[in-house]
Amino acid sequence: MANPPLKIRWAIFFTIALLALAFRAPRLGERPMHTDEAINAYITGRLLAGKEYKYDPKDRHGPALYAISFPVAKLSGAKTFSDLTETSVRAGPAIIGALAILLFGFLVDRFGKPSAIAGAILFAISPLPVYYARDFIHETLFVAATLAFIVFALRVGESKSVRDGILTGISAGLMLATKETATIHFAAFGIAAAWWLWATRPVDAPRREWHSAPKPAVAALVSFCCILLALYSWWGQHWQGLFDLIHAVPHLAARAGGEGHEKPAWYYLALLCGGWSGAAVLALAIWGAISRREEIRSNKALQALIVYTVAITVLYSAIPYKTPWLALNLFLPIALLAGRGLWNLWLVTRDGRFLVLLFAVALTVALCHDTRKRVFLAPADERNPYAYAQTVDDILRLQKRVQQVASSNPSGKNLRIAVVAADAWPLPWYLRGFPNVGFWQPDQNPGKADIYITSADAADKLGPLVKDWRSDFFGVRPDVLLVMWLPPETKSSP
């Protein structure tokens, strides 16, 4: 099928991007903040307060998310951490997730219009990318940068354009500046590139012509380094960040062992097959990777995509450390191949196209059902496979109770709150409107306070500080409780 004129092509993909935004933008503030989101919001709040950003190579990933969230927060009118809202911090990933759909438009020339459109629609409405585009975490930005790298690396592989080389380097730099796990993807891309070189080897010439390769390669390397220099040094304010990036490598290697997040090798495939729609999308992707072999043999870009999909799936599955949002990195190429698989079904069933059309409608309905269920109806339910270590709704009751106590306390919001817990997150987010909050480890003495909030194991260590005080229990995560201690004269909650 001939590719559409550029205006029509981009009108189609802009429409799909608006559809993606319609799935990602509503009710952003309803789900409780995950611990990772709360930490990212706290870092953004420090930047709003004029604090210097310092890259932490241990647990905080790269600076690119904050480089985007900071101006978005400023545009929302936030000036401090306490001004931030769930909607204002989640808006950035939601917008990025929608804009990423436009990158599918660049793949029309490589994979064909129907395959690119179908892949874009799958990515726009599927529950996995929609769910995590509504999270203030790094993954959506990382996947968008990965898609950009795929787009421009394929272009530079064919055109040898310096401009495409620059865009490829910027995309790779954003990947590494978002998450250090970009190194895993670079390994998978290296495998795909090796296949590309072998598949495109000259058969009627003594050797390959390399004279046009150095310029785009140098352009890519320079732009890649510029992105890393700018972001990891935080625009030249903290050069130590560049050296800390190197120190992140041994930590990542140790973390890959699991650190409490060990899962079996088939975890991601089981996750992707979940719901009404998951198995159908995965089956379409497999069909897209093996059907119409004549086209596969002639389309080196398609071969490279298939090799990358297999490589990144094997690498992620082999690493013991697994969390559900990492499956988004596998779903990206799967969506592209599933789009091709759906189109191939249409091509090979000339006498049964009504059934293919019926299947496409049924799949769309199933995807919307799964997205509605997992993203909007039960986003924090522990039975939701995407709600991993998710903060439960009961945390909102705790926040409301603190506000009720403050309203009847002479000090108002200036009352002193002592939080005693080994891991207090995401409480700093939910108590951000109270200026006199302190955080202590269970073996530390917090002194006198108007309210104590402790982990269950730390309660006994407070001793006489809470003698005869009233206690109330609140869930924070599945099987994790916090205890709020209030003086006996405090009014009961309504």
XYZ file of C-alpha atoms in Angstrom:
494
model
C 0.000 0.000 0.000
C 1.345 3.423 -0.957
C 2.281 5.717 1.861
C -0.053 8.698 2.347
C 0.946 12.296 1.665
C 2.811 13.852 4.573
C -0.082 16.077 5.648
C -2.465 13.143 5.828
C 0.130 10.976 7.551
C 0.757 13.494 10.311
C -2.940 14.275 10.672
C -3.460 10.573 11.401
C -0.689 10.378 13.980
C -1.671 13.661 15.640
C -5.167 12.225 16.004
C -3.775 9.049 17.594
C -1.613 11.197 19.910
C -4.719 13.097 21.017
C -6.401 9.738 21.624
C -3.413 8.699 23.730
C -3.646 11.925 25.734
C -7.366 11.329 26.283
C -6.464 7.983 27.879
C -3.595 9.405 29.956
C -4.784 12.799 31.213
C -8.089 12.265 33.063
C -8.202 11.909 36.852
C -4.440 12.056 37.316
C -4.792 12.956 40.992
C -6.980 10.083 42.129
C -4.474 7.273 42.665
C -2.292 7.518 45.802
C 1.326 8.484 45.187
C 3.715 5.562 44.913
C 6.876 5.831 47.008
C 9.005 6.309 43.873
C 6.714 9.112 42.723
C 6.901 10.813 46.119
C 10.697 10.736 46.064
C 10.795 12.161 42.542
C 8.360 14.895 43.593
C 10.536 15.715 46.597
C 13.570 16.156 44.346
C 11.501 18.391 42.057
C 10.390 20.378 45.113
C 14.001 20.949 46.115
C 14.693 22.362 42.664
C 11.686 24.680 42.991
C 13.134 25.882 46.286
C 16.396 26.797 44.546
C 18.396 23.806 45.778
C 21.150 22.379 43.607
C 20.476 19.075 41.887
C 23.003 16.360 42.692
C 22.855 13.042 40.907
C 22.574 10.085 43.273
C 24.006 6.978 41.558
C 22.554 4.576 44.093
C 18.780 4.693 43.739
C 17.540 7.812 42.001
C 18.218 7.191 38.295
C 19.197 9.996 35.933
C 18.388 13.716 35.896
C 16.352 13.919 32.663
C 12.985 13.438 34.399
C 13.671 16.395 36.702
C 14.853 18.552 33.814
C 11.370 18.102 32.364
C 9.303 18.085 35.569
C 10.867 21.295 36.907
C 9.610 23.618 34.118
C 6.239 21.815 34.049
C 5.884 22.405 37.796
C 6.853 26.062 37.356
C 4.233 26.470 34.635
C 1.631 25.005 36.996
C 2.415 27.810 39.449
C 4.250 25.684 42.020
C 7.005 27.453 43.964
C 7.746 24.879 46.677
C 7.364 21.179 47.360
C 4.123 21.830 49.239
C 2.639 23.530 46.149
C 2.966 20.404 44.036
C -0.033 18.177 43.384
C -0.454 14.684 41.992
C -1.762 16.183 38.773
C 1.058 18.699 38.338
C 3.825 16.101 38.674
C 2.093 13.369 36.665
C 1.175 15.701 33.816
C 4.708 15.611 32.375
C 4.894 11.820 31.837
C 1.290 11.818 30.534
C 2.137 14.432 27.907
C 5.392 12.678 26.971
C 3.532 9.379 26.603
C 1.110 11.023 24.179
C 3.799 12.871 22.210
C 5.755 9.626 21.793
C 2.951 8.444 19.498
C 4.129 10.976 16.910
C 7.406 9.080 16.601
C 5.495 6.152 15.111
C 4.823 8.429 12.140
C 8.520 8.337 11.242
C 8.352 4.536 10.967
C 5.870 4.529 8.089
C 8.678 4.488 5.515
C 10.346 1.506 7.237
C 7.405 -0.679 8.204
C 4.501 0.639 6.158
C 1.569 2.878 6.988
C -0.897 0.242 8.290
C 1.674 -1.408 10.579
C 2.861 1.912 12.022
C -0.714 3.160 12.562
C -1.835 -0.093 14.184
C 1.266 -0.120 16.409
C 0.641 3.486 17.433
C -2.986 2.741 18.339
C -1.962 -0.297 20.369
C 0.568 1.794 22.268
C -1.962 4.602 22.725
C -4.710 2.571 24.378
C -3.053 -0.512 25.930
C -3.213 -0.686 29.729
C 0.530 -1.056 30.384
C 1.759 2.142 28.666
C -1.320 4.081 29.823
C -0.871 3.054 33.465
C 2.794 4.049 33.703
C 2.368 7.225 31.672
C 0.233 8.327 34.622
C 3.087 7.640 37.072
C 5.690 10.232 37.987
C 8.521 7.805 37.316
C 11.249 7.623 34.688
C 9.919 4.793 32.540
C 7.663 6.657 30.104
C 10.360 9.220 29.294
C 12.883 6.414 28.916
C 10.669 4.461 26.498
C 9.953 7.627 24.479
C 13.719 8.241 24.173
C 14.201 4.595 23.185
C 11.599 4.918 20.434
C 13.303 8.102 19.233
C 16.614 6.231 19.119
C 15.040 3.439 17.048
C 13.548 5.972 14.631
C 16.695 8.007 14.048
C 19.156 5.111 14.183
C 17.205 3.439 11.365
C 17.196 6.703 9.429
C 20.913 7.299 9.839
C 21.607 3.673 8.894
C 20.018 4.303 5.517
C 20.610 8.004 4.850
C 23.985 8.547 6.567
C 22.642 12.023 7.367
C 24.525 14.183 9.870
C 21.215 15.595 11.086
C 19.912 12.105 11.796
C 23.219 11.295 13.475
C 22.752 14.257 15.818
C 19.182 13.181 16.630
C 20.357 9.616 17.232
C 23.000 10.840 19.667
C 20.516 13.098 21.470
C 18.094 10.173 21.815
C 20.811 7.884 23.187
C 21.947 10.620 25.557
C 18.399 11.093 26.841
C 18.106 7.352 27.373
C 21.218 7.254 29.550
C 20.332 10.543 31.246
C 16.954 9.076 32.178
C 17.990 5.635 33.399
C 21.357 3.968 33.690
C 19.738 0.726 32.528
C 20.069 2.204 29.038
C 23.270 0.151 28.916
C 21.106 -2.986 28.643
C 19.335 -1.486 25.641
C 22.619 -0.413 24.066
C 23.713 -4.057 24.280
C 20.485 -5.167 22.562
C 20.886 -2.449 19.931
C 24.474 -3.610 19.427
C 23.204 -7.116 18.665
C 20.641 -5.678 16.234
C 23.315 -3.476 14.616
C 25.596 -6.492 14.162
C 22.730 -8.260 12.401
C 22.099 -5.165 10.265
C 25.742 -5.058 9.189
C 25.710 -8.741 8.318
C 22.362 -8.520 6.495
C 23.435 -5.490 4.454
C 26.889 -6.800 3.590
C 27.791 -6.302 -0.090
C 27.501 -9.453 -2.151
C 28.915 -8.132 -5.411
C 31.636 -5.843 -4.078
C 34.968 -6.692 -2.430
C 34.191 -4.604 0.661
C 31.665 -2.261 2.220
C 31.914 1.450 1.499
C 32.481 3.347 4.773
C 33.317 6.803 3.435
C 29.901 8.269 4.364
C 29.752 6.754 7.876
C 32.240 8.861 9.923
C 30.347 12.158 9.793
C 27.003 10.915 11.213
C 28.875 8.676 13.678
C 30.914 11.617 15.001
C 27.789 13.788 15.085
C 25.980 11.116 17.128
C 28.879 10.747 19.553
C 29.269 14.497 20.074
C 25.567 15.087 20.636
C 25.420 12.070 22.966
C 28.264 13.468 25.074
C 26.747 16.954 25.106
C 23.472 15.639 26.525
C 25.294 13.698 29.229
C 27.530 16.655 30.093
C 24.601 19.056 30.311
C 22.266 16.881 32.365
C 24.576 14.944 34.673
C 26.458 18.146 35.549
C 23.055 19.899 35.851
C 24.032 22.584 33.360
C 27.570 22.845 34.727
C 26.604 23.260 38.395
C 27.646 19.804 39.643
C 30.426 18.180 37.622
C 30.772 15.359 40.155
C 27.611 13.891 38.641
C 29.565 12.764 35.581
C 31.973 10.756 37.737
C 29.100 9.402 39.837
C 27.584 7.992 36.653
C 30.617 5.733 36.337
C 30.217 4.674 39.972
C 26.623 3.631 39.238
C 27.820 0.641 37.188
C 28.825 -1.663 40.091
C 25.648 -0.735 41.962
C 23.514 -1.633 38.944
C 25.349 -4.930 38.593
C 24.640 -5.743 42.245
C 21.012 -4.658 41.970
C 20.467 -6.867 38.944
C 20.747 -9.794 41.365
C 17.308 -8.924 42.710
C 17.557 -7.124 46.061
C 14.147 -8.461 47.042
C 12.625 -8.013 43.577
C 13.633 -11.396 42.175
C 11.182 -12.852 39.686
C 11.288 -15.937 37.424
C 12.456 -15.601 33.838
C 8.899 -15.847 32.469
C 7.578 -13.009 34.677
C 7.392 -10.379 31.917
C 5.783 -12.690 29.395
C 3.157 -13.693 31.972
C 2.542 -10.021 32.752
C 2.190 -9.111 29.079
C -0.248 -11.984 28.534
C -2.561 -10.828 31.317
C -6.105 -9.492 30.983
C -8.501 -9.971 28.118
C -6.136 -8.463 25.567
C -2.577 -9.355 26.550
C -2.255 -12.774 24.934
C -3.832 -11.514 21.703
C -1.331 -8.645 21.387
C 1.600 -10.963 22.080
C 0.299 -13.495 19.551
C -0.025 -10.727 16.953
C 3.564 -9.660 17.647
C 4.826 -13.212 17.106
C 2.791 -13.442 13.909
C 4.193 -10.084 12.801
C 7.727 -11.374 13.348
C 7.340 -14.566 11.321
C 4.683 -13.935 8.652
C 5.266 -12.753 5.093
C 8.885 -13.850 5.108
C 9.576 -12.401 1.688
C 9.049 -8.924 3.075
C 11.163 -9.737 6.123
C 14.036 -10.868 3.908
C 13.920 -7.640 1.908
C 13.294 -5.258 4.839
C 16.521 -4.964 6.825
C 14.976 -2.454 9.242
C 12.282 -5.002 10.093
C 14.925 -7.659 10.640
C 16.794 -5.338 12.995
C 13.589 -4.640 14.950
C 12.878 -8.360 15.326
C 16.436 -9.047 16.502
C 16.237 -6.140 18.980
C 12.885 -7.381 20.319
C 14.250 -10.861 20.930
C 17.495 -9.518 22.422
C 15.889 -7.055 24.848
C 13.310 -9.661 25.921
C 16.012 -12.248 26.619
C 18.202 -9.750 28.486
C 15.421 -8.429 30.703
C 14.092 -11.928 31.351
C 17.539 -13.221 32.320
C 18.075 -10.507 34.935
C 16.585 -11.607 38.300
C 15.553 -8.042 39.257
C 12.116 -7.427 37.790
C 9.370 -4.863 38.319
C 6.222 -4.503 36.168
C 7.045 -1.068 34.770
C 10.178 -2.507 33.162
C 7.870 -4.583 30.930
C 7.079 -1.324 29.130
C 10.502 -1.613 27.488
C 9.432 -4.931 25.967
C 5.950 -3.747 25.046
C 7.296 -0.964 22.812
C 8.774 -3.216 20.085
C 5.998 -5.752 20.681
C 3.405 -3.074 19.820
C 5.233 -2.353 16.556
C 5.384 -6.023 15.606
C 1.768 -6.568 16.691
C 0.734 -3.731 14.381
C 2.452 -5.547 11.533
C 0.861 -8.816 12.614
C -2.616 -7.313 12.457
C -1.979 -5.901 8.992
C -0.563 -9.219 7.817
C -3.740 -10.957 8.985
C -5.672 -8.596 6.755
C -3.413 -9.332 3.781
C -3.427 -13.111 4.029
C -7.175 -13.559 4.646
C -8.685 -12.076 1.514
C -11.871 -14.144 1.832
C -12.247 -13.631 5.562
C -11.490 -9.967 6.084
C -14.778 -9.419 7.870
C -13.497 -11.796 10.561
C -10.201 -9.868 10.765
C -12.134 -6.621 11.109
C -14.307 -8.220 13.789
C -11.163 -9.423 15.588
C -9.652 -5.904 15.456
C -12.827 -4.427 16.956
C -12.919 -7.124 19.651
C -9.250 -6.501 20.473
C -9.876 -2.754 20.753
C -12.796 -3.395 23.105
C -10.663 -5.793 25.169
C -7.815 -3.273 25.399
C -10.203 -0.533 26.505
C -11.744 -2.900 29.058
C -8.345 -3.794 30.537
C -7.244 -0.164 30.547
C -10.441 0.950 32.262
C -10.127 -1.793 34.878
C -6.431 -1.477 35.672
C -5.932 2.252 35.175
C -9.180 3.828 36.358
C -11.289 1.362 38.389
C -8.646 -0.388 40.513
C -5.309 1.387 40.021
C -4.148 0.783 43.618
C -5.710 -2.650 44.143
C -3.107 -5.204 45.173
C -4.689 -7.640 42.686
C -3.732 -5.252 39.899
C -0.414 -6.597 38.511
C 0.734 -3.053 37.669
C 0.182 -1.794 41.247
C 3.564 -3.006 42.479
C 4.349 -1.954 46.079
C 1.617 0.594 45.453
C 0.511 2.972 48.196
C -3.019 2.027 49.237
C -6.013 4.329 49.534
C -5.876 4.221 53.345
C -2.976 6.690 53.244
C -5.519 9.331 52.238
C -7.433 8.651 55.456
C -4.235 9.236 57.447
C -3.645 12.557 55.673
C -7.229 13.617 56.375
C -6.911 12.654 60.056
C -3.765 14.770 60.465
C -5.591 17.710 58.898
C -8.511 17.211 61.331
C -6.161 17.214 64.329
C -4.400 20.344 63.055
C -7.700 22.160 62.630
C -8.482 21.730 66.341
C -4.933 22.312 67.610
C -3.916 25.827 68.754
C -0.788 25.573 66.607
C -2.808 24.726 63.506
C -0.620 23.420 60.708
C 2.450 24.367 62.753
C 1.876 21.508 65.189
C 4.882 19.234 65.629
C 4.697 15.860 63.886
C 7.304 13.159 64.542
C 7.533 10.273 62.102
C 9.504 7.287 63.381
C 10.030 4.578 60.774
C 12.869 2.935 58.890
C 11.127 3.772 55.603
C 8.758 6.724 55.922
C 7.972 7.205 52.233
C 5.565 8.353 50.884
C 4.661 10.274 54.089
C 6.849 13.288 53.184
C 4.487 13.818 50.257
C 1.300 13.505 52.279
C 2.611 15.712 55.092
C 4.175 18.317 52.787
C 1.671 20.968 53.900
C 2.910 20.835 57.510
C 6.144 22.775 58.143
C 7.120 21.114 61.444
C 7.483 17.478 60.427
C 10.561 15.506 61.459
C 11.691 12.022 60.478
C 13.613 9.621 62.723
C 14.849 6.047 62.570
C 13.348 3.578 65.084
C 16.432 3.681 67.329
C 16.361 7.500 67.592
C 14.533 9.653 70.147
C 12.215 12.136 68.410
C 11.470 14.179 71.564
C 8.068 15.679 72.312
C 5.523 16.077 69.541
C 1.817 16.743 69.054
C 1.453 13.695 66.769
C 3.610 10.625 66.418
C 3.409 8.431 63.328
C 5.406 5.233 63.615
C 5.929 1.938 61.904
C 4.471 -0.994 63.822
C 7.906 -2.219 64.932
C 8.978 1.231 66.160
C 5.949 1.861 68.392
C 7.291 -0.012 71.405
C 10.507 2.031 71.394
C 8.709 5.318 72.043
C 8.074 4.240 75.627
C 6.772 6.996 77.934
C 6.419 9.480 75.080
C 3.119 7.869 74.084
C 2.009 6.423 77.404
C -1.806 6.478 77.595
C -1.975 8.001 74.097
C -4.569 6.769 71.632
C -3.435 4.786 68.629
C -4.953 4.312 65.203
C -3.720 2.094 62.393
C -3.429 3.037 58.744
C -2.347 0.992 55.749
C 0.435 2.424 53.617
C 1.226 -0.523 51.315
C -0.057 -4.099 51.235
C 0.874 -5.707 54.581
C 2.569 -2.474 55.770
C 0.928 -0.495 58.595
C 1.616 2.842 60.225
C 0.436 3.804 63.713
C -0.739 7.314 64.537
C -0.431 8.292 68.212
C -2.571 11.111 69.560
C -2.889 12.610 73.075
C -5.888 11.238 74.998
C -7.678 14.590 74.927
C -7.697 14.694 71.108
C -11.159 14.566 69.568
C -12.143 11.348 67.899
C -12.351 11.329 64.126
C -15.854 11.994 62.819
